[in-house]
């Protein structure tokens, strides 16, 4: 009977302590094991367009990557509405239910609606032969973005490539690695294209394939733009050889479209290139850029001894028995005092 | 007595195991439940200014959002010091205690202080009728930022609006949602402005209101700039209906001002627009941009079964009794072996 | 014997409950204690260069920081390849094994390789007196980046300085602090330079020293560029006085070089400055910018009561005994019901 009690006591204490030990151990581990990651990207590809407004034109990286560099992100312009040679002045607004007017009485001077391109002067002027709209002080002529080019202006971006360089570091274990694996040759890296099956460790991605692997159509996405997540997962068991710590890539569209709400669907923004003519007057070319922003998201978790508890409770515990006992003993001494109370 | 022991043994083992199970379960959960979030922003608003240097001028998004796009952040220029038509050349430095000189002997050629605008030529030249300063090779004329416009140059930015689109995804539960809620109408989204009380789910924010809700004055902040945090909190209990998983917005000024230390207070940076005149000479307009950077910070936590332990230990445990027993039994089998030792 | 059982029972229950309580407590704590951090940076420094292509030229912040502002990052251009006065047109490709040709037969019209600067016209034209390459429609003349300037073009960047302003906030404890400490004087901040030993709390860093402290050579890194991590660690025990909550800076090169794989080694990107000549023709200056991106990485952990469990299990538990008992009792009541089953 006494034995029974001792057993029960010893057993329960042991497990409690083990549980407690793991707790402490895990906690310490969890808090300091923040993965430090750095990402750089480089796009490649050239295409040509031929339109009435812009004529024949070549587009290279410096033209379609905006801004030129970001920390964990890269924007590729796939479609655009260009308003060339704008100058500061007075011009009629675009016609819509708030701007169409019959007389100056319809135009409140100084007013500016949410979607206005400028500040109303209070005059009602001819927009074209038939329509009159309120005049605004603005960059003139005002942008007309009623029609988004479809197919996308730079649809050829589907074949552009993106090199993603990712370095990770686990501070606690001072373990670092990069997604360009040591056993790959430079020749391979110069020619490879990522493929989940045939080239799962090639860090060069074809833009079209990224979108396709996420279950979307690049050409659809290219028209109004969107956000793609390139996820790099580094789950590493550092008890095993570091060679088994490998990046896993997955792709996901991050901007879920919702047909019911197309308030600024997709992804676009405006920027301008400013010029100065010989007289010193400032001109600008306004570009409403639609495109795909690729966000590189790095997940990382390094496990070391926490396997003990996992395996232990998953009942494959014999493997680690020795380790466990070691800890139990450590704590048993300490416990003596407690039981004497 | 034996029974007593068994009970105690069984009970303690059970609870230990339960505790251990939760531990493992929670751990696995915590590590994989990183919320994946994507944010896009779009500012709207136009204003006009009329100054001696720049004359009458309209400012729209392409003029005051710098850079045109960022990943989780948006900078709105609210104030500025413009130095137009700079060219590479030689000119006197701004007068300060290190640059004012009586003769060339006071100017060390090739030197450049921390706050210099250029490299000293070693000559002491007239800055104006009365003051002489050391000459520098620099973009001339050098910027004079001694007086920051107050009230802010683009004070009208208070009424600009910011649309924030946020998509979240909980990988482990493959649960995704966006801050434009399904039950809101497009008409509503076209007109609404966020208000904590009347419109808590409208994703369109008036800049002035963001700052005000954080307890600061937009007009004060607009003069020297600063950083505002727009926090989006997605605490979701996925056991309940997903409709209850809603974003909560809060605002906070992230750059705490410290009157004692106004070393570069607020937030500003310099950028330039480069021009080339007919002769090919490069000119630039240097802009010291003061403004408010809006950092969108997304918090997210999804709880599912971890409620068990919470409720359990908070003594409202009966609700979950069945679940718990299930697990206990699973483990009891495995434990058999252990007790036989 | 009964006593023995009670003891064992009481003891095991108590410890289990304690363990469980900590679990819940910790869990709640860990999940809500996300540090909110904001970072702003400001570089200072001017240098001059004198080359045949660009002549004598001064470089200031607006010239070498690209883009002008980022959220947690700053890029300083240290080296560059400039291709001035490019226009859209037709010109021979750079000679390499894929572009050198003997006749038009070697040039597939419309083709564009991964490293092409444009789209092949199908003609084979003279690149120089001796070599013929395929003609491309491109921004002409095409960039020749075969030779990277060494030493780096803006090697003087080693002496530029970087002010890092970091504000942190622990939401759960509503505790905030900045890396400009309250007891430092403005005079000190105007003159100090960070040094791990003499000035560990000065937030102004000499670029050369950052790289050196990470064990690398600035001048080597400046040639092909790279990524430096500036780590700010805020481990704070908020049980103690807030004055002890201090930032610790550390530096680390984040892009590990790998001599075997120099596929786009270091860090560089391309951007262009666009001009328009009197006839309205667009020109651009293409810049391949090599440089160092400084990523500011903020770690933060605030500990409060979690010390209990740590100390407890580390056997220095007497200090907290009272607290512990308090919780134990709370739970013991609750447990009664369970045992009666």
PDB file of C-alpha atoms in Angstrom, chain B residues 36-302:
ATOM      1  CA  UNK B  36      -1.214  36.089 -43.218  1.00  0.00           C
ATOM      2  CA  UNK B  37      -2.327  39.614 -43.976  1.00  0.00           C
ATOM      3  CA  UNK B  38      -2.202  41.817 -47.017  1.00  0.00           C
ATOM      4  CA  UNK B  39      -2.885  45.517 -46.990  1.00  0.00           C
ATOM      5  CA  UNK B  40      -3.448  48.003 -49.757  1.00  0.00           C
ATOM      6  CA  UNK B  41      -4.244  51.662 -49.334  1.00  0.00           C
ATOM      7  CA  UNK B  42      -5.630  54.402 -51.532  1.00  0.00           C
ATOM      8  CA  UNK B  43      -5.716  58.078 -50.696  1.00  0.00           C
ATOM      9  CA  UNK B  44      -8.122  60.571 -52.239  1.00  0.00           C
ATOM     10  CA  UNK B  45      -8.264  64.336 -52.128  1.00  0.00           C
ATOM     11  CA  UNK B  46      -7.191  67.463 -53.972  1.00  0.00           C
ATOM     12  CA  UNK B  47      -6.155  70.860 -52.723  1.00  0.00           C
ATOM     13  CA  UNK B  48      -4.723  74.111 -54.067  1.00  0.00           C
ATOM     14  CA  UNK B  49      -1.963  76.365 -52.793  1.00  0.00           C
ATOM     15  CA  UNK B  50      -0.898  79.856 -53.848  1.00  0.00           C
ATOM     16  CA  UNK B  51       2.584  81.021 -52.931  1.00  0.00           C
ATOM     17  CA  UNK B  52       5.094  83.495 -54.338  1.00  0.00           C
ATOM     18  CA  UNK B  53       7.640  80.782 -55.205  1.00  0.00           C
ATOM     19  CA  UNK B  54       5.278  78.199 -56.695  1.00  0.00           C
ATOM     20  CA  UNK B  55       2.346  80.394 -57.696  1.00  0.00           C
ATOM     21  CA  UNK B  56      -1.130  78.874 -57.920  1.00  0.00           C
ATOM     22  CA  UNK B  57      -0.851  75.118 -57.800  1.00  0.00           C
ATOM     23  CA  UNK B  58      -3.129  72.104 -57.529  1.00  0.00           C
ATOM     24  CA  UNK B  59      -2.013  69.087 -55.523  1.00  0.00           C
ATOM     25  CA  UNK B  60      -3.398  65.626 -56.172  1.00  0.00           C
ATOM     26  CA  UNK B  61      -2.542  62.098 -55.089  1.00  0.00           C
ATOM     27  CA  UNK B  62       0.341  61.754 -57.545  1.00  0.00           C
ATOM     28  CA  UNK B  63       1.886  64.890 -56.017  1.00  0.00           C
ATOM     29  CA  UNK B  64       1.579  64.235 -52.270  1.00  0.00           C
ATOM     30  CA  UNK B  65       1.806  60.426 -51.855  1.00  0.00           C
ATOM     31  CA  UNK B  66       5.514  59.490 -51.734  1.00  0.00           C
ATOM     32  CA  UNK B  67       6.483  56.904 -52.783  1.00  0.00           C
ATOM     33  CA  UNK B  68       3.469  56.058 -54.928  1.00  0.00           C
ATOM     34  CA  UNK B  69       3.023  52.672 -53.230  1.00  0.00           C
ATOM     35  CA  UNK B  70       4.331  50.832 -50.185  1.00  0.00           C
ATOM     36  CA  UNK B  71       3.438  47.491 -48.660  1.00  0.00           C
ATOM     37  CA  UNK B  72       1.810  48.321 -45.301  1.00  0.00           C
ATOM     38  CA  UNK B  73       2.350  52.025 -45.164  1.00  0.00           C
ATOM     39  CA  UNK B  74       1.378  55.283 -46.852  1.00  0.00           C
ATOM     40  CA  UNK B  75       3.048  58.661 -46.601  1.00  0.00           C
ATOM     41  CA  UNK B  76       1.015  61.814 -47.127  1.00  0.00           C
ATOM     42  CA  UNK B  77       3.015  65.012 -47.546  1.00  0.00           C
ATOM     43  CA  UNK B  78       1.457  67.774 -45.440  1.00  0.00           C
ATOM     44  CA  UNK B  79       4.222  70.377 -45.425  1.00  0.00           C
ATOM     45  CA  UNK B  80       7.281  71.117 -47.502  1.00  0.00           C
ATOM     46  CA  UNK B  81      10.293  73.277 -48.144  1.00  0.00           C
ATOM     47  CA  UNK B  82      10.956  73.537 -51.871  1.00  0.00           C
ATOM     48  CA  UNK B  83      14.270  74.616 -53.354  1.00  0.00           C
ATOM     49  CA  UNK B  84      13.657  75.050 -57.043  1.00  0.00           C
ATOM     50  CA  UNK B  85      16.086  74.955 -59.935  1.00  0.00           C
ATOM     51  CA  UNK B  86      19.191  73.702 -58.178  1.00  0.00           C
ATOM     52  CA  UNK B  87      22.253  72.997 -60.296  1.00  0.00           C
ATOM     53  CA  UNK B  88      25.654  71.557 -59.474  1.00  0.00           C
ATOM     54  CA  UNK B  89      28.028  74.404 -58.666  1.00  0.00           C
ATOM     55  CA  UNK B  90      29.697  76.519 -56.035  1.00  0.00           C
ATOM     56  CA  UNK B  91      27.781  78.643 -53.551  1.00  0.00           C
ATOM     57  CA  UNK B  92      27.979  79.927 -49.945  1.00  0.00           C
ATOM     58  CA  UNK B  93      26.750  77.650 -47.174  1.00  0.00           C
ATOM     59  CA  UNK B  94      23.856  78.615 -44.921  1.00  0.00           C
ATOM     60  CA  UNK B  95      25.113  80.720 -42.025  1.00  0.00           C
ATOM     61  CA  UNK B  96      25.469  78.855 -38.751  1.00  0.00           C
ATOM     62  CA  UNK B  97      28.147  78.815 -36.073  1.00  0.00           C
ATOM     63  CA  UNK B  98      30.284  76.375 -38.095  1.00  0.00           C
ATOM     64  CA  UNK B  99      29.963  78.008 -41.532  1.00  0.00           C
ATOM     65  CA  UNK B 100      30.203  81.746 -40.881  1.00  0.00           C
ATOM     66  CA  UNK B 101      33.716  82.951 -41.731  1.00  0.00           C
ATOM     67  CA  UNK B 102      35.873  86.069 -41.799  1.00  0.00           C
ATOM     68  CA  UNK B 103      38.498  84.827 -44.237  1.00  0.00           C
ATOM     69  CA  UNK B 104      39.451  81.736 -46.226  1.00  0.00           C
ATOM     70  CA  UNK B 105      41.515  80.726 -43.197  1.00  0.00           C
ATOM     71  CA  UNK B 106      38.223  79.776 -41.485  1.00  0.00           C
ATOM     72  CA  UNK B 107      37.224  77.365 -44.250  1.00  0.00           C
ATOM     73  CA  UNK B 108      39.042  74.015 -44.510  1.00  0.00           C
ATOM     74  CA  UNK B 109      38.994  72.902 -48.165  1.00  0.00           C
ATOM     75  CA  UNK B 110      37.459  69.480 -48.660  1.00  0.00           C
ATOM     76  CA  UNK B 111      35.778  69.425 -45.283  1.00  0.00           C
ATOM     77  CA  UNK B 112      32.143  68.508 -44.838  1.00  0.00           C
ATOM     78  CA  UNK B 113      30.318  68.701 -41.514  1.00  0.00           C
ATOM     79  CA  UNK B 114      27.395  66.513 -40.507  1.00  0.00           C
ATOM     80  CA  UNK B 115      24.918  69.198 -41.525  1.00  0.00           C
ATOM     81  CA  UNK B 116      26.812  70.502 -44.569  1.00  0.00           C
ATOM     82  CA  UNK B 117      25.075  70.834 -47.896  1.00  0.00           C
ATOM     83  CA  UNK B 118      28.319  70.255 -49.764  1.00  0.00           C
ATOM     84  CA  UNK B 119      32.095  70.055 -49.708  1.00  0.00           C
ATOM     85  CA  UNK B 120      33.948  73.187 -48.651  1.00  0.00           C
ATOM     86  CA  UNK B 121      36.150  74.751 -51.343  1.00  0.00           C
ATOM     87  CA  UNK B 122      38.233  76.588 -48.754  1.00  0.00           C
ATOM     88  CA  UNK B 123      37.021  80.021 -49.815  1.00  0.00           C
ATOM     89  CA  UNK B 124      35.100  82.446 -47.613  1.00  0.00           C
ATOM     90  CA  UNK B 125      32.461  84.257 -49.708  1.00  0.00           C
ATOM     91  CA  UNK B 126      29.549  86.650 -49.226  1.00  0.00           C
ATOM     92  CA  UNK B 127      26.276  84.925 -48.305  1.00  0.00           C
ATOM     93  CA  UNK B 128      24.463  88.241 -48.380  1.00  0.00           C
ATOM     94  CA  UNK B 129      25.287  91.932 -47.917  1.00  0.00           C
ATOM     95  CA  UNK B 130      26.492  91.442 -44.372  1.00  0.00           C
ATOM     96  CA  UNK B 131      27.354  87.788 -43.740  1.00  0.00           C
ATOM     97  CA  UNK B 132      30.210  85.719 -45.186  1.00  0.00           C
ATOM     98  CA  UNK B 133      30.139  81.905 -45.108  1.00  0.00           C
ATOM     99  CA  UNK B 134      32.376  79.140 -46.404  1.00  0.00           C
ATOM    100  CA  UNK B 135      31.808  78.280 -50.066  1.00  0.00           C
ATOM    101  CA  UNK B 136      30.786  74.720 -50.906  1.00  0.00           C
ATOM    102  CA  UNK B 137      30.570  72.574 -54.003  1.00  0.00           C
ATOM    103  CA  UNK B 138      26.920  71.538 -53.858  1.00  0.00           C
ATOM    104  CA  UNK B 139      23.527  71.629 -55.494  1.00  0.00           C
ATOM    105  CA  UNK B 140      23.132  75.401 -55.595  1.00  0.00           C
ATOM    106  CA  UNK B 141      21.483  77.383 -54.183  1.00  0.00           C
ATOM    107  CA  UNK B 142      21.569  75.358 -50.947  1.00  0.00           C
ATOM    108  CA  UNK B 143      18.317  74.615 -49.143  1.00  0.00           C
ATOM    109  CA  UNK B 144      17.281  76.987 -46.365  1.00  0.00           C
ATOM    110  CA  UNK B 145      15.102  74.953 -43.998  1.00  0.00           C
ATOM    111  CA  UNK B 146      15.398  77.261 -41.008  1.00  0.00           C
ATOM    112  CA  UNK B 147      11.710  78.196 -41.186  1.00  0.00           C
ATOM    113  CA  UNK B 148       9.115  75.436 -41.414  1.00  0.00           C
ATOM    114  CA  UNK B 149       5.809  76.727 -42.823  1.00  0.00           C
ATOM    115  CA  UNK B 150       3.229  76.993 -40.052  1.00  0.00           C
ATOM    116  CA  UNK B 151       0.320  76.379 -40.587  1.00  0.00           C
ATOM    117  CA  UNK B 152       1.296  73.454 -42.782  1.00  0.00           C
ATOM    118  CA  UNK B 153       1.492  74.074 -46.524  1.00  0.00           C
ATOM    119  CA  UNK B 154      -1.010  71.299 -47.343  1.00  0.00           C
ATOM    120  CA  UNK B 155      -3.110  71.677 -44.201  1.00  0.00           C
ATOM    121  CA  UNK B 156      -6.154  70.726 -46.288  1.00  0.00           C
ATOM    122  CA  UNK B 157      -4.879  67.122 -46.102  1.00  0.00           C
ATOM    123  CA  UNK B 158      -6.964  66.914 -42.931  1.00  0.00           C
ATOM    124  CA  UNK B 159      -9.963  66.236 -45.147  1.00  0.00           C
ATOM    125  CA  UNK B 160      -8.309  63.730 -47.465  1.00  0.00           C
ATOM    126  CA  UNK B 161      -9.568  60.169 -47.154  1.00  0.00           C
ATOM    127  CA  UNK B 162      -7.766  56.864 -46.972  1.00  0.00           C
ATOM    128  CA  UNK B 163      -9.270  53.566 -48.102  1.00  0.00           C
ATOM    129  CA  UNK B 164      -7.618  50.601 -46.393  1.00  0.00           C
ATOM    130  CA  UNK B 165      -8.184  47.161 -47.866  1.00  0.00           C
ATOM    131  CA  UNK B 166      -7.073  44.319 -45.624  1.00  0.00           C
ATOM    132  CA  UNK B 167      -7.308  40.600 -46.330  1.00  0.00           C
ATOM    133  CA  UNK B 168      -6.414  38.109 -43.637  1.00  0.00           C
ATOM    134  CA  UNK B 169      -5.924  34.370 -43.719  1.00  0.00           C
ATOM    135  CA  UNK B 170      -5.416  31.835 -40.954  1.00  0.00           C
ATOM    136  CA  UNK B 171      -3.399  29.092 -42.663  1.00  0.00           C
ATOM    137  CA  UNK B 172      -4.048  26.365 -40.100  1.00  0.00           C
ATOM    138  CA  UNK B 173      -7.809  26.787 -40.323  1.00  0.00           C
ATOM    139  CA  UNK B 174      -7.737  27.954 -43.935  1.00  0.00           C
ATOM    140  CA  UNK B 175     -10.029  30.762 -42.844  1.00  0.00           C
ATOM    141  CA  UNK B 176      -9.841  34.020 -44.740  1.00  0.00           C
ATOM    142  CA  UNK B 177     -11.746  37.274 -44.518  1.00  0.00           C
ATOM    143  CA  UNK B 178     -11.487  40.885 -45.647  1.00  0.00           C
ATOM    144  CA  UNK B 179     -12.268  44.145 -43.886  1.00  0.00           C
ATOM    145  CA  UNK B 180     -14.857  44.991 -46.547  1.00  0.00           C
ATOM    146  CA  UNK B 181     -17.610  42.935 -44.986  1.00  0.00           C
ATOM    147  CA  UNK B 182     -19.960  40.848 -47.125  1.00  0.00           C
ATOM    148  CA  UNK B 183     -23.145  42.506 -45.865  1.00  0.00           C
ATOM    149  CA  UNK B 184     -22.080  46.045 -46.789  1.00  0.00           C
ATOM    150  CA  UNK B 185     -23.338  47.529 -50.023  1.00  0.00           C
ATOM    151  CA  UNK B 186     -21.226  49.197 -52.680  1.00  0.00           C
ATOM    152  CA  UNK B 187     -23.331  52.350 -52.321  1.00  0.00           C
ATOM    153  CA  UNK B 188     -22.436  52.455 -48.625  1.00  0.00           C
ATOM    154  CA  UNK B 189     -18.753  51.998 -49.362  1.00  0.00           C
ATOM    155  CA  UNK B 190     -18.795  54.825 -51.864  1.00  0.00           C
ATOM    156  CA  UNK B 191     -20.063  57.312 -49.295  1.00  0.00           C
ATOM    157  CA  UNK B 192     -19.163  56.096 -45.801  1.00  0.00           C
ATOM    158  CA  UNK B 193     -16.509  57.508 -43.502  1.00  0.00           C
ATOM    159  CA  UNK B 194     -15.250  55.491 -40.552  1.00  0.00           C
ATOM    160  CA  UNK B 195     -16.628  56.444 -37.172  1.00  0.00           C
ATOM    161  CA  UNK B 196     -16.048  54.300 -34.104  1.00  0.00           C
ATOM    162  CA  UNK B 197     -19.697  54.657 -33.105  1.00  0.00           C
ATOM    163  CA  UNK B 198     -21.771  55.179 -36.225  1.00  0.00           C
ATOM    164  CA  UNK B 199     -19.624  53.423 -38.897  1.00  0.00           C
ATOM    165  CA  UNK B 200     -17.197  51.052 -37.134  1.00  0.00           C
ATOM    166  CA  UNK B 201     -16.814  48.826 -40.205  1.00  0.00           C
ATOM    167  CA  UNK B 202     -16.357  51.465 -42.900  1.00  0.00           C
ATOM    168  CA  UNK B 203     -12.799  51.024 -44.235  1.00  0.00           C
ATOM    169  CA  UNK B 204     -12.546  54.625 -45.435  1.00  0.00           C
ATOM    170  CA  UNK B 205     -10.895  56.993 -42.976  1.00  0.00           C
ATOM    171  CA  UNK B 206     -10.701  60.774 -42.872  1.00  0.00           C
ATOM    172  CA  UNK B 207      -7.080  61.648 -42.103  1.00  0.00           C
ATOM    173  CA  UNK B 208      -8.074  64.314 -39.601  1.00  0.00           C
ATOM    174  CA  UNK B 209     -10.261  61.847 -37.727  1.00  0.00           C
ATOM    175  CA  UNK B 210      -7.504  59.240 -37.480  1.00  0.00           C
ATOM    176  CA  UNK B 211      -5.222  61.714 -35.750  1.00  0.00           C
ATOM    177  CA  UNK B 212      -8.031  63.087 -33.596  1.00  0.00           C
ATOM    178  CA  UNK B 213      -9.129  59.620 -32.443  1.00  0.00           C
ATOM    179  CA  UNK B 214      -5.533  59.058 -31.327  1.00  0.00           C
ATOM    180  CA  UNK B 215      -5.822  62.191 -29.183  1.00  0.00           C
ATOM    181  CA  UNK B 216      -3.664  64.507 -31.287  1.00  0.00           C
ATOM    182  CA  UNK B 217      -4.196  67.606 -33.408  1.00  0.00           C
ATOM    183  CA  UNK B 218      -3.870  67.059 -37.145  1.00  0.00           C
ATOM    184  CA  UNK B 219      -2.812  70.643 -37.777  1.00  0.00           C
ATOM    185  CA  UNK B 220      -0.037  70.457 -35.187  1.00  0.00           C
ATOM    186  CA  UNK B 221       1.129  67.111 -36.552  1.00  0.00           C
ATOM    187  CA  UNK B 222       0.950  68.350 -40.137  1.00  0.00           C
ATOM    188  CA  UNK B 223       3.622  71.002 -39.571  1.00  0.00           C
ATOM    189  CA  UNK B 224       6.568  68.766 -38.649  1.00  0.00           C
ATOM    190  CA  UNK B 225       5.062  65.385 -39.541  1.00  0.00           C
ATOM    191  CA  UNK B 226       4.795  62.159 -37.616  1.00  0.00           C
ATOM    192  CA  UNK B 227       3.820  58.504 -37.700  1.00  0.00           C
ATOM    193  CA  UNK B 228       0.289  57.247 -37.145  1.00  0.00           C
ATOM    194  CA  UNK B 229      -0.517  53.607 -36.522  1.00  0.00           C
ATOM    195  CA  UNK B 230      -3.783  52.273 -37.895  1.00  0.00           C
ATOM    196  CA  UNK B 231      -4.283  49.061 -35.963  1.00  0.00           C
ATOM    197  CA  UNK B 232      -6.635  46.404 -37.260  1.00  0.00           C
ATOM    198  CA  UNK B 233      -7.430  43.723 -34.730  1.00  0.00           C
ATOM    199  CA  UNK B 234      -8.913  40.407 -35.862  1.00  0.00           C
ATOM    200  CA  UNK B 235      -9.523  38.317 -32.761  1.00  0.00           C
ATOM    201  CA  UNK B 236     -11.706  35.528 -33.953  1.00  0.00           C
ATOM    202  CA  UNK B 237     -13.249  32.555 -32.239  1.00  0.00           C
ATOM    203  CA  UNK B 238     -13.667  30.181 -35.140  1.00  0.00           C
ATOM    204  CA  UNK B 239     -15.790  27.820 -33.062  1.00  0.00           C
ATOM    205  CA  UNK B 240     -18.518  30.400 -33.399  1.00  0.00           C
ATOM    206  CA  UNK B 241     -19.881  31.680 -36.682  1.00  0.00           C
ATOM    207  CA  UNK B 242     -17.390  33.386 -38.949  1.00  0.00           C
ATOM    208  CA  UNK B 243     -19.715  36.379 -39.126  1.00  0.00           C
ATOM    209  CA  UNK B 244     -18.575  37.251 -35.601  1.00  0.00           C
ATOM    210  CA  UNK B 245     -14.972  37.487 -36.798  1.00  0.00           C
ATOM    211  CA  UNK B 246     -14.800  41.245 -37.360  1.00  0.00           C
ATOM    212  CA  UNK B 247     -12.040  43.847 -37.663  1.00  0.00           C
ATOM    213  CA  UNK B 248     -11.644  46.377 -34.884  1.00  0.00           C
ATOM    214  CA  UNK B 249      -9.843  49.587 -35.774  1.00  0.00           C
ATOM    215  CA  UNK B 250      -7.795  51.663 -33.383  1.00  0.00           C
ATOM    216  CA  UNK B 251      -5.426  54.558 -33.909  1.00  0.00           C
ATOM    217  CA  UNK B 252      -2.257  55.536 -32.145  1.00  0.00           C
ATOM    218  CA  UNK B 253       0.499  58.029 -32.713  1.00  0.00           C
ATOM    219  CA  UNK B 254       3.642  55.931 -32.967  1.00  0.00           C
ATOM    220  CA  UNK B 255       6.264  58.673 -32.782  1.00  0.00           C
ATOM    221  CA  UNK B 256       6.047  59.918 -29.229  1.00  0.00           C
ATOM    222  CA  UNK B 257       7.217  63.505 -29.176  1.00  0.00           C
ATOM    223  CA  UNK B 258       9.697  64.506 -26.524  1.00  0.00           C
ATOM    224  CA  UNK B 259       9.978  68.242 -26.001  1.00  0.00           C
ATOM    225  CA  UNK B 260      13.414  67.849 -24.429  1.00  0.00           C
ATOM    226  CA  UNK B 261      14.867  66.207 -27.537  1.00  0.00           C
ATOM    227  CA  UNK B 262      13.853  67.772 -30.789  1.00  0.00           C
ATOM    228  CA  UNK B 263      16.625  66.244 -32.822  1.00  0.00           C
ATOM    229  CA  UNK B 264      14.793  65.881 -36.124  1.00  0.00           C
ATOM    230  CA  UNK B 265      11.348  65.899 -34.488  1.00  0.00           C
ATOM    231  CA  UNK B 266       8.331  64.618 -36.354  1.00  0.00           C
ATOM    232  CA  UNK B 267       8.946  62.994 -39.701  1.00  0.00           C
ATOM    233  CA  UNK B 268      10.480  64.355 -42.870  1.00  0.00           C
ATOM    234  CA  UNK B 269      12.760  63.320 -45.685  1.00  0.00           C
ATOM    235  CA  UNK B 270      14.232  64.850 -48.815  1.00  0.00           C
ATOM    236  CA  UNK B 271      13.703  63.903 -52.420  1.00  0.00           C
ATOM    237  CA  UNK B 272      14.332  65.621 -55.728  1.00  0.00           C
ATOM    238  CA  UNK B 273      12.735  65.899 -59.138  1.00  0.00           C
ATOM    239  CA  UNK B 274      15.411  65.973 -61.823  1.00  0.00           C
ATOM    240  CA  UNK B 275      15.146  67.973 -65.018  1.00  0.00           C
ATOM    241  CA  UNK B 276      17.423  68.442 -67.981  1.00  0.00           C
ATOM    242  CA  UNK B 277      17.536  71.735 -69.865  1.00  0.00           C
ATOM    243  CA  UNK B 278      18.005  72.004 -73.661  1.00  0.00           C
ATOM    244  CA  UNK B 279      21.784  72.190 -73.199  1.00  0.00           C
ATOM    245  CA  UNK B 280      21.627  68.912 -71.306  1.00  0.00           C
ATOM    246  CA  UNK B 281      22.501  70.486 -67.968  1.00  0.00           C
ATOM    247  CA  UNK B 282      20.802  68.710 -65.056  1.00  0.00           C
ATOM    248  CA  UNK B 283      18.579  70.738 -62.772  1.00  0.00           C
ATOM    249  CA  UNK B 284      16.607  69.521 -59.816  1.00  0.00           C
ATOM    250  CA  UNK B 285      13.888  70.698 -57.487  1.00  0.00           C
ATOM    251  CA  UNK B 286      14.754  69.609 -53.958  1.00  0.00           C
ATOM    252  CA  UNK B 287      11.817  68.965 -51.682  1.00  0.00           C
ATOM    253  CA  UNK B 288      12.080  68.504 -47.942  1.00  0.00           C
ATOM    254  CA  UNK B 289       8.804  66.709 -47.360  1.00  0.00           C
ATOM    255  CA  UNK B 290       7.149  66.793 -43.939  1.00  0.00           C
ATOM    256  CA  UNK B 291       4.160  64.568 -43.546  1.00  0.00           C
ATOM    257  CA  UNK B 292       2.318  61.789 -41.827  1.00  0.00           C
ATOM    258  CA  UNK B 293       3.213  58.186 -42.446  1.00  0.00           C
ATOM    259  CA  UNK B 294       0.292  55.865 -41.798  1.00  0.00           C
ATOM    260  CA  UNK B 295       1.518  52.404 -40.805  1.00  0.00           C
ATOM    261  CA  UNK B 296      -1.210  49.777 -41.004  1.00  0.00           C
ATOM    262  CA  UNK B 297      -0.596  47.185 -38.288  1.00  0.00           C
ATOM    263  CA  UNK B 298      -2.673  44.016 -38.391  1.00  0.00           C
ATOM    264  CA  UNK B 299      -3.057  41.919 -35.273  1.00  0.00           C
ATOM    265  CA  UNK B 300      -4.699  38.552 -35.553  1.00  0.00           C
ATOM    266  CA  UNK B 301      -5.426  35.631 -33.323  1.00  0.00           C
ATOM    267  CA  UNK B 302      -7.751  32.767 -34.013  1.00  0.00           C
TER     268      UNK B 302
END
